[in-house]
Amino acid sequence: MTEARLQSLDITNFRSIRGSVHAPLDAKVVLIHGENGAGKTSLLSAIELALTGRVIALERADPGYAHQLLQRGAPTGSVKLKATGLPDRNNFETLLTPGGFTTPAMLPADLTSFFSERCYLPQALLGQLLQIYQDSDSAPDSPLARFVTELLGLDRLDAIETGLEAVADLRNLRKTTAVYPQVESEKQRLDRQISDHQQARAAAQRALTAALAEMNAAWVVLGQSTQLAEEDIAGLVERLGHSLEETAAAPLVDQKRTIASMRRSAAEGGGTEAADEAGLAAAHNAATERLARWSDEHRAALMRVAERAAKLLPNLVASPSDAKAWHDEVAGQLTEALRQARARSERASTDAARKITLAAELEVERKNLATLDAEIARISENAGSLAEILSEVSAFLTNDICPVCDRNYADLDKGSLVDHVHTKVGQLSGSAERLLALGRNRSTQLEQVDRLVREDAMLVARALKSEEAADLQRRTSELEGVVAEIARLAAPIALWTEMAAAEAKARRALSEHQVRNTSRASIGAMLRNMASALGLEVLDPLRPVNDIMVDLDKLIDKQLADLNAKGAARRAIVDMRSQAEMQLTRRRNLDSLIAQDQAQQRLHDAALKRAAAIRIDGQVIKSTVEAVRARIIVREFNDRLNRLWRDLFIRLAPTEPFVPAFQIPTEATQKLKPKLVTRHRLGGSGGTPGAMLSAGNLNTAALTLFIALHLTVTPQLPWLILDDPVQSMDDVHIAHFAALLRTLSKEHNRQVIVAVHDRQLFEYLRLELSPAFEDDSLLTLELTRNSTRDTDLLPKWFRYKKEAVLRFAA
C-alpha cells in the first residue's frame, strides 16, 4: 500500500474545466498553478469524485450539487483517473450528464473514508476544519469517532460497549429479549396465585379448626376423655357406632307414663269406683265407631301419601299407624327436602344465567384486550427516540427548507416548518406516554380476563349434568305434590288425633275401672320393682306411694336429659364430620396447588436471579471497558496526536505563544467529547483557538491538525492533496510550510499534490520542492484559458540532475 501512486487524470467538461484536459500525476510532488477560476479546485475535486463518488465540500454547500458538475452547455462529461499499487482496482471513471453523475467503480468504503478525512483538504474546508472537529458529537460514525477508532483500534471495545448498552437500564434490557418480560410476568402471576391459594387454605384451616372444636365439645358430652384430631375424622363413624340413646330412652318414657298413670289412679280414688261400668263401655264403643268411620274415609289417601313419602324419604322411621307422629315427622322432613331441592335448582339456574353473562363479559374483556393490543401495535415503540431526533433537527432549521428532502414547506401553506416539527415532537412524546398507559391498562385487562376464566371454570365444575338436572326437577315436582297432599291431610289427621285421644281415654277409663280394685295393691310392688331397676335403694314398704313416685320421676327425667344430650352430641358430630372432611379435602387440594406453584416460582426466581447476575456482570464489564477506553483515549490523544500537532504547529508558527490542542475528559465514558483549547508554551491554558489565534495562525492550526491526523494513523493511502493551503500566511509561515512539505515527500514517502494561485508562491515552492536525490521528481501543472475559453493544461517534469559544474568547481 505504501507504493500506491496517482498516475494521470483525464477531465472533460467538469465544473470550470471546459473541454478535455489530460493531467499527468506520476511524480512525488505535483504543484498546480492557475488564476482564480482556472480550474485548480475543479481538478482536485475531480480526483475526489473519481475515487469516492462524491465531493464533500460541495455536498456541504449544496446537497443538490450533482446537477451542477457538468460544464454548462455541454451534453456529457467524464473524469478518468489512473493509479498504481491499489489492492482492488487502479482505474476509476465517473460519467457526467445534465441529470447528475455515475461512478461505476470507486475505492472501498474504508479507503474512501480515509481519503476524504486524511488525504484531501479542500480549500473550502480549511477554515472550517477546527469547527468540524470541535462540533463533532459522540456518535460512532462522526469524523472524530472514526479517527479515534482507526488510531487506537477500539473496534472490539466499541462493539463490547455497544452490545452491553442495554444492561445499564432494566427497561432497555427487557426490550432485547422476549423471554425476560415473560418470566417476570409469569413470576408475578405465580405470586398472586400462591397468595390467593394461601388465603383460601387459611380459610379452610380456620373452618376445619372450628369444626374440630365443636366435635370435641360433643365428644366430651358422649363421655370420651381423648381429643379428636384431623387423623381421627376418617374412622369417626366406626368409633361412634350405632345410636343407642333412642333405644335406652324408650323404657324410661314408658316408665314415666306408667308413673303418671299410677298418680292419676291414686288421685281419682273413689270417684272412679262409683262410675257406671255400662256408661264407660258405651263411651268407648262410640269413640271406636268414630275412628272406624274416619279410617274408611281417609285411610286410603293416607296410605297413598305414605307410600310416596317412603319413596322420597328412604330413611323415614315413623309409621302411618300413628297418623299424628307420622304427619309431624314426614311434614318436617319433606319440607326440608323440598327446600334443599329448590335451593339446588335455584343455584343451577343462577349459575346458568351467570355463565351466559360471564361469557358475554369475557368476550367484552377479550375484545378490549384485543383493542389495546391493536392500539399498542399502532403506536411506534420508537416514538420517544424519533421525538428526540426531531427535537435535535429543529435546532438546525433556519427557514422553511426541509434539511432532509430539500422541499419548501411554505408551499403547503400550513405554517412554518419549525412549528410543524415542534408540533410533531409533542405528538410523538404523547404517543410514548400513551404507550406506557396502554401497557398498564393491558396488565389490568389481563388480570380481569384471568379472573373471569377462573370463575367460568368454577361454574363448569359445579354445573349439574343433564341427567342430574332432570332428576332434580322430577324430585322437586314430586316433593311439591307430596307436601301439598300432606297439607291437605293436616285437618283430617288433627281430627284423628282428637278421636284417638278420646278413644284411648274411654278405653283407659273402662280398663282402670275394671282393674282398680286390684291395681292399688299392685302399685306399691310395681314402684318398688321400678326403683330397683333404676338403681335406687330398697324402698321402705311403709313410705307413702306419692313420695316414691316423685323420686322416680326426678330420676327418670335426669336419665332422659342425659340421653337427649348424648343424642344431640352424636348428631352434631355426624353433621360436623362432613364439614370437616370437606375442608380437609379442600386444604389438601390447595396444598398440592401451592406446592406446584411454589416449584414453578422457584424456577422463575432462579431464572431472574441468573439474569440479574448476568446483568451485573455485564455492567462490570461495561464499566471496565469504559475505563480502559478512556485511559487509552487520554493517553493516545496527549502522547501522540497533541504532541505531533504541537510539533507541526510550532514548526510553522514558531513565534506564536499559544498552541492549539484537544482537551479530553479524564473520567470513564463512552462518549468522546473533546474540546479545542490553547495552551501557553510556558504553561497555563488559554481560550479556544478562535479567541487566541490570528486568522493566519488559525489556518496554520487547521492545516497542521489535518497533517497530524494524516500522520498519526497508518497511511492506508500515502497521498496528501492540499488546495491552496497557505491562505493568510506570511513569508515565514510559507517557508516553514515548504520545508514541511519537503519532509513529508522525502522522508515520509508521501505523494504531495498542492494547488496555489499566487505565481510567486508557485515559483518559490517549485524551487523548494525541486528533486534533491535519485528517484525524486517534481511535476508542475499550469491551467490557462485559450482563445475559445477552453481549458489548457501545461505539464512540466523536473527530474534529479547532478550538478557537475559545482562539483568540478569544488
GROMACS .gro file of N, CA and C in nm, residues 78-129:
model
  156
   78SER      N    1  -1.683   1.367  -1.835
   78SER     CA    2  -1.628   1.247  -1.770
   78SER      C    3  -1.504   1.284  -1.691
   79VAL      N    4  -1.471   1.195  -1.597
   79VAL     CA    5  -1.348   1.205  -1.519
   79VAL      C    6  -1.288   1.066  -1.515
   80LYS      N    7  -1.163   1.054  -1.560
   80LYS     CA    8  -1.094   0.926  -1.562
   80LYS      C    9  -0.964   0.940  -1.486
   81LEU      N   10  -0.943   0.849  -1.391
   81LEU     CA   11  -0.824   0.856  -1.306
   81LEU      C   12  -0.753   0.722  -1.310
   82LYS      N   13  -0.621   0.728  -1.324
   82LYS     CA   14  -0.540   0.607  -1.319
   82LYS      C   15  -0.445   0.616  -1.201
   83ALA      N   16  -0.426   0.499  -1.137
   83ALA     CA   17  -0.334   0.491  -1.022
   83ALA      C   18  -0.261   0.359  -1.029
   84THR      N   19  -0.165   0.341  -0.938
   84THR     CA   20  -0.092   0.215  -0.928
   84THR      C   21  -0.081   0.176  -0.782
   85GLY      N   22  -0.070   0.044  -0.758
   85GLY     CA   23  -0.044  -0.004  -0.623
   85GLY      C   24  -0.166  -0.023  -0.536
   86LEU      N   25  -0.286   0.004  -0.587
   86LEU     CA   26  -0.407  -0.017  -0.506
   86LEU      C   27  -0.446  -0.165  -0.509
   87PRO      N   28  -0.509  -0.216  -0.405
   87PRO     CA   29  -0.532  -0.361  -0.394
   87PRO      C   30  -0.636  -0.413  -0.490
   88ASP      N   31  -0.747  -0.340  -0.512
   88ASP     CA   32  -0.858  -0.396  -0.591
   88ASP      C   33  -0.856  -0.348  -0.735
   89ARG      N   34  -0.851  -0.218  -0.756
   89ARG     CA   35  -0.854  -0.164  -0.890
   89ARG      C   36  -0.767  -0.038  -0.894
   90ASN      N   37  -0.722  -0.001  -1.015
   90ASN     CA   38  -0.638   0.116  -1.032
   90ASN      C   39  -0.693   0.213  -1.136
   91ASN      N   40  -0.806   0.181  -1.198
   91ASN     CA   41  -0.868   0.267  -1.298
   91ASN      C   42  -1.007   0.306  -1.247
   92PHE      N   43  -1.036   0.435  -1.249
   92PHE     CA   44  -1.163   0.487  -1.197
   92PHE      C   45  -1.220   0.583  -1.299
   93GLU      N   46  -1.354   0.581  -1.314
   93GLU     CA   47  -1.417   0.667  -1.414
   93GLU      C   48  -1.552   0.713  -1.359
   94THR      N   49  -1.585   0.838  -1.385
   94THR     CA   50  -1.714   0.895  -1.350
   94THR      C   51  -1.772   0.961  -1.474
   95LEU      N   52  -1.897   0.930  -1.506
   95LEU     CA   53  -1.964   0.984  -1.623
   95LEU      C   54  -2.061   1.093  -1.579
   96LEU      N   55  -2.057   1.206  -1.649
   96LEU     CA   56  -2.138   1.323  -1.615
   96LEU      C   57  -2.248   1.342  -1.716
   97THR      N   58  -2.368   1.373  -1.668
   97THR     CA   59  -2.482   1.405  -1.753
   97THR      C   60  -2.553   1.525  -1.691
   98PRO      N   61  -2.644   1.587  -1.765
   98PRO     CA   62  -2.717   1.700  -1.705
   98PRO      C   63  -2.797   1.660  -1.580
   99GLY      N   64  -2.833   1.533  -1.571
   99GLY     CA   65  -2.910   1.489  -1.455
   99GLY      C   66  -2.827   1.447  -1.336
  100GLY      N   67  -2.695   1.441  -1.348
  100GLY     CA   68  -2.612   1.401  -1.236
  100GLY      C   69  -2.489   1.328  -1.284
  101PHE      N   70  -2.443   1.230  -1.208
  101PHE     CA   71  -2.323   1.156  -1.245
  101PHE      C   72  -2.336   1.012  -1.196
  102THR      N   73  -2.257   0.925  -1.256
  102THR     CA   74  -2.249   0.784  -1.213
  102THR      C   75  -2.103   0.746  -1.200
  103THR      N   76  -2.074   0.674  -1.092
  103THR     CA   77  -1.938   0.626  -1.067
  103THR      C   78  -1.944   0.475  -1.054
  104PRO      N   79  -1.924   0.400  -1.160
  104PRO     CA   80  -1.940   0.253  -1.153
  104PRO      C   81  -1.845   0.187  -1.053
  105ALA      N   82  -1.723   0.239  -1.041
  105ALA     CA   83  -1.626   0.177  -0.952
  105ALA      C   84  -1.552   0.285  -0.876
  106MET      N   85  -1.533   0.261  -0.746
  106MET     CA   86  -1.459   0.356  -0.665
  106MET      C   87  -1.387   0.279  -0.555
  107LEU      N   88  -1.318   0.352  -0.467
  107LEU     CA   89  -1.243   0.288  -0.360
  107LEU      C   90  -1.336   0.216  -0.264
  108PRO      N   91  -1.285   0.113  -0.194
  108PRO     CA   92  -1.365   0.052  -0.089
  108PRO      C   93  -1.403   0.155   0.017
  109ALA      N   94  -1.504   0.121   0.101
  109ALA     CA   95  -1.558   0.217   0.197
  109ALA      C   96  -1.452   0.268   0.294
  110ASP      N   97  -1.363   0.178   0.343
  110ASP     CA   98  -1.264   0.223   0.440
  110ASP      C   99  -1.163   0.319   0.376
  111LEU      N  100  -1.121   0.288   0.251
  111LEU     CA  101  -1.026   0.376   0.183
  111LEU      C  102  -1.093   0.507   0.141
  112THR      N  103  -1.224   0.500   0.108
  112THR     CA  104  -1.298   0.622   0.075
  112THR      C  105  -1.300   0.717   0.193
  113SER      N  106  -1.331   0.663   0.310
  113SER     CA  107  -1.335   0.746   0.431
  113SER      C  108  -1.195   0.802   0.462
  114PHE      N  109  -1.091   0.719   0.447
  114PHE     CA  110  -0.955   0.764   0.475
  114PHE      C  111  -0.916   0.877   0.380
  115PHE      N  112  -0.948   0.863   0.251
  115PHE     CA  113  -0.911   0.966   0.154
  115PHE      C  114  -0.980   1.098   0.189
  116SER      N  115  -1.113   1.092   0.220
  116SER     CA  116  -1.187   1.216   0.244
  116SER      C  117  -1.143   1.285   0.371
  117GLU      N  118  -1.101   1.210   0.473
  117GLU     CA  119  -1.072   1.270   0.603
  117GLU      C  120  -0.922   1.285   0.630
  118ARG      N  121  -0.836   1.211   0.559
  118ARG     CA  122  -0.694   1.214   0.593
  118ARG      C  123  -0.603   1.254   0.477
  119CYS      N  124  -0.655   1.248   0.352
  119CYS     CA  125  -0.567   1.272   0.237
  119CYS      C  126  -0.597   1.404   0.166
  120TYR      N  127  -0.724   1.445   0.161
  120TYR     CA  128  -0.762   1.559   0.078
  120TYR      C  129  -0.820   1.668   0.166
  121LEU      N  130  -0.757   1.788   0.159
  121LEU     CA  131  -0.804   1.903   0.234
  121LEU      C  132  -0.849   2.008   0.133
  122PRO      N  133  -0.982   2.019   0.106
  122PRO     CA  134  -1.029   2.120   0.011
  122PRO      C  135  -1.010   2.260   0.069
  123GLN      N  136  -1.004   2.355  -0.022
  123GLN     CA  137  -0.987   2.494   0.021
  123GLN      C  138  -1.105   2.539   0.106
  124ALA      N  139  -1.228   2.492   0.073
  124ALA     CA  140  -1.347   2.535   0.147
  124ALA      C  141  -1.349   2.483   0.289
  125LEU      N  142  -1.280   2.370   0.313
  125LEU     CA  143  -1.284   2.311   0.447
  125LEU      C  144  -1.169   2.357   0.536
  126LEU      N  145  -1.071   2.429   0.479
  126LEU     CA  146  -0.957   2.468   0.560
  126LEU      C  147  -0.999   2.555   0.677
  127GLY      N  148  -1.084   2.656   0.650
  127GLY     CA  149  -1.128   2.744   0.758
  127GLY      C  150  -1.232   2.680   0.848
  128GLN      N  151  -1.293   2.566   0.805
  128GLN     CA  152  -1.398   2.502   0.884
  128GLN      C  153  -1.350   2.380   0.959
  129LEU      N  154  -1.226   2.338   0.938
  129LEU     CA  155  -1.181   2.209   0.992
  129LEU      C  156  -1.185   2.207   1.144
   0.00000   0.00000   0.00000
